[in-house]
mmCIF file of C-alpha atoms in Angstrom:
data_model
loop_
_atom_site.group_PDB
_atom_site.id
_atom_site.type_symbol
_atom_site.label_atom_id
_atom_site.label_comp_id
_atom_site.label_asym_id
_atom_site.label_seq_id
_atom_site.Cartn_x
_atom_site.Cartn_y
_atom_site.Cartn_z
ATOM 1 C CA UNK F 1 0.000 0.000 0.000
ATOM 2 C CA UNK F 2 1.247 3.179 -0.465
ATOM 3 C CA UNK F 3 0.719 6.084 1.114
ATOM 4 C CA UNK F 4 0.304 9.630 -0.424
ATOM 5 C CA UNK F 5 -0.277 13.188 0.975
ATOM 6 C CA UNK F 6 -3.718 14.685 0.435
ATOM 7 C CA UNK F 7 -2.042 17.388 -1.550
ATOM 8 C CA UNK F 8 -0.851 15.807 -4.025
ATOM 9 C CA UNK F 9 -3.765 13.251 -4.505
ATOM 10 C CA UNK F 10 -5.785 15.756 -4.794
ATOM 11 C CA UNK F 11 -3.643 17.550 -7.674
ATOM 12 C CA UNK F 12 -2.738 14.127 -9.431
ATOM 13 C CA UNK F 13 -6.217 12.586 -8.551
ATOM 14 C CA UNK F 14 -6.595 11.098 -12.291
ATOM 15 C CA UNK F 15 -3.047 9.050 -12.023
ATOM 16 C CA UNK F 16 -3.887 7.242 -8.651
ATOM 17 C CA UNK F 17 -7.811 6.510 -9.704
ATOM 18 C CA UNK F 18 -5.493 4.122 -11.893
ATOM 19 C CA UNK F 19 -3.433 2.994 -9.560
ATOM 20 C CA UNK F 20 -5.929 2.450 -7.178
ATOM 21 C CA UNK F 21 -6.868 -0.255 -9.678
ATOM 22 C CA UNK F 22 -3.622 -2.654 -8.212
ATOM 23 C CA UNK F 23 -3.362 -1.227 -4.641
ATOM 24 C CA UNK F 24 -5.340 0.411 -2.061
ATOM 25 C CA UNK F 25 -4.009 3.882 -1.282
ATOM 26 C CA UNK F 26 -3.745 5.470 2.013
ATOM 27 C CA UNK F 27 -3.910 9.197 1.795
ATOM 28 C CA UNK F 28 -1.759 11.160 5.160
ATOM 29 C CA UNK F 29 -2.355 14.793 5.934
ATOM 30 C CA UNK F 30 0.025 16.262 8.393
ATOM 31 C CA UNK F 31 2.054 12.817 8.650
ATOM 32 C CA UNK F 32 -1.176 11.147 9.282
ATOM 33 C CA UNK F 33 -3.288 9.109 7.673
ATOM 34 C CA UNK F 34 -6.936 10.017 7.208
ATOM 35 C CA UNK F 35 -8.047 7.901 4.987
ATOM 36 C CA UNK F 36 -8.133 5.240 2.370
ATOM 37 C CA UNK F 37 -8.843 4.935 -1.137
ATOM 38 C CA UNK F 38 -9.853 1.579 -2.613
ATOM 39 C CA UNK F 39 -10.617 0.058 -5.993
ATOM 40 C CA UNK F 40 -14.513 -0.732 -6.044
ATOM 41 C CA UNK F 41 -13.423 -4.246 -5.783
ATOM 42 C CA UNK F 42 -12.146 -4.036 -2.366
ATOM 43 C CA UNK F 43 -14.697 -2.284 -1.183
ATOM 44 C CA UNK F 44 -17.007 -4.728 -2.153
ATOM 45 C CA UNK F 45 -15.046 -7.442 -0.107
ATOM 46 C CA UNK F 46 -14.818 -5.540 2.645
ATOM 47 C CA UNK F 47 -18.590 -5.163 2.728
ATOM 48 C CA UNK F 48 -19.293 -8.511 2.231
ATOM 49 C CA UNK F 49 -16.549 -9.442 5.277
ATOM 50 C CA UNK F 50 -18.580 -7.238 7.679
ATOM 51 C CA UNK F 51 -21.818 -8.032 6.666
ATOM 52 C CA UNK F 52 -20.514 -12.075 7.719
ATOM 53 C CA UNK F 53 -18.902 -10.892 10.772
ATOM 54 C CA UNK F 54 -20.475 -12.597 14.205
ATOM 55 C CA UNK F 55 -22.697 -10.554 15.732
ATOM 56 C CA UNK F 56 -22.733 -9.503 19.736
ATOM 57 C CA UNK F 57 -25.506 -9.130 21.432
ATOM 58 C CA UNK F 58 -26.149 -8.383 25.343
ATOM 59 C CA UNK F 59 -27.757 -10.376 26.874
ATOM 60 C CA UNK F 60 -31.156 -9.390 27.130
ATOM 61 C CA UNK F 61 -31.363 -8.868 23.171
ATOM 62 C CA UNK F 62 -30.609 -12.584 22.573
ATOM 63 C CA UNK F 63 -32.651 -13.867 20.382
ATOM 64 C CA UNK F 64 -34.985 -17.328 21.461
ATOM 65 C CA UNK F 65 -33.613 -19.334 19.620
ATOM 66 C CA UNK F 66 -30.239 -18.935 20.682
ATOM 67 C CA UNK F 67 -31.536 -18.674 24.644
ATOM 68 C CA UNK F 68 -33.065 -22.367 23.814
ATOM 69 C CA UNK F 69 -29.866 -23.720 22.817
ATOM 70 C CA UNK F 70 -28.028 -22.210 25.527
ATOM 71 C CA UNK F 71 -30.688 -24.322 27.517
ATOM 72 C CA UNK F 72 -29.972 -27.673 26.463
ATOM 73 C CA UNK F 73 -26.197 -27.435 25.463
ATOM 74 C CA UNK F 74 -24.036 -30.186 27.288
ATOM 75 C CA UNK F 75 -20.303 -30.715 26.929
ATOM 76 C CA UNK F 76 -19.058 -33.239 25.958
ATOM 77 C CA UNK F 77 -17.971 -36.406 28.035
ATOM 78 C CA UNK F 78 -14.419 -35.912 27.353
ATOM 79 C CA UNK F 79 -14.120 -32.633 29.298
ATOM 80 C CA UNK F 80 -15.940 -34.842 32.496
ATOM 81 C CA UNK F 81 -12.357 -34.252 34.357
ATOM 82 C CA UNK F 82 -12.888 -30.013 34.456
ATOM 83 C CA UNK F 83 -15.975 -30.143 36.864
ATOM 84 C CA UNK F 84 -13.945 -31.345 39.853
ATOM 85 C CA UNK F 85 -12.860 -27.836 39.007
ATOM 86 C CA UNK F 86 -16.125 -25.646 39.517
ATOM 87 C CA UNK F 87 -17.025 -28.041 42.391
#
């Protein structure tokens, strides 16, 4: 990735629209960076990878279905050793 002042992307905003193309582009102002600017492809992927991301919910927003197989879960036999643990 490289990384360009606003500046100058601003001023030579035709040349990295094509470069943009083979590499996302972080744009700094002040040493800093502020942003990014990605090829419509990436963005796409990136919206795709959030919209699958696992949800968190507290508590008391959890829906029934997941509160029902909370319920009835059971570990499994192989893990009998751990309760002398909790006991």
């Amino acid at each position: 990735m490289i990384e360009v002042p606003a500046t100058k992307f601003v001023k030579n905003f035709g040349q990295y629209r094509e470069q943009v193309q083979r590499e996302a582009i972080a744009i700094t102002s002040h040493g800093r960076t502020s942003g990014y600017f990605l090829s419509e492809h990436e963005y796409m992927e990136y919206l795709q990878l959030k919209a699958s991301s696992r949800k968190a919910y507290n508590v008391s927003e959890l829906p029934d279905e997941t509160i029902s197989a909370l319920a009835t879960i059971e570990m499994d036999s192989a893990h009998d050793h751990l309760n002398s643990l909790v006991d």
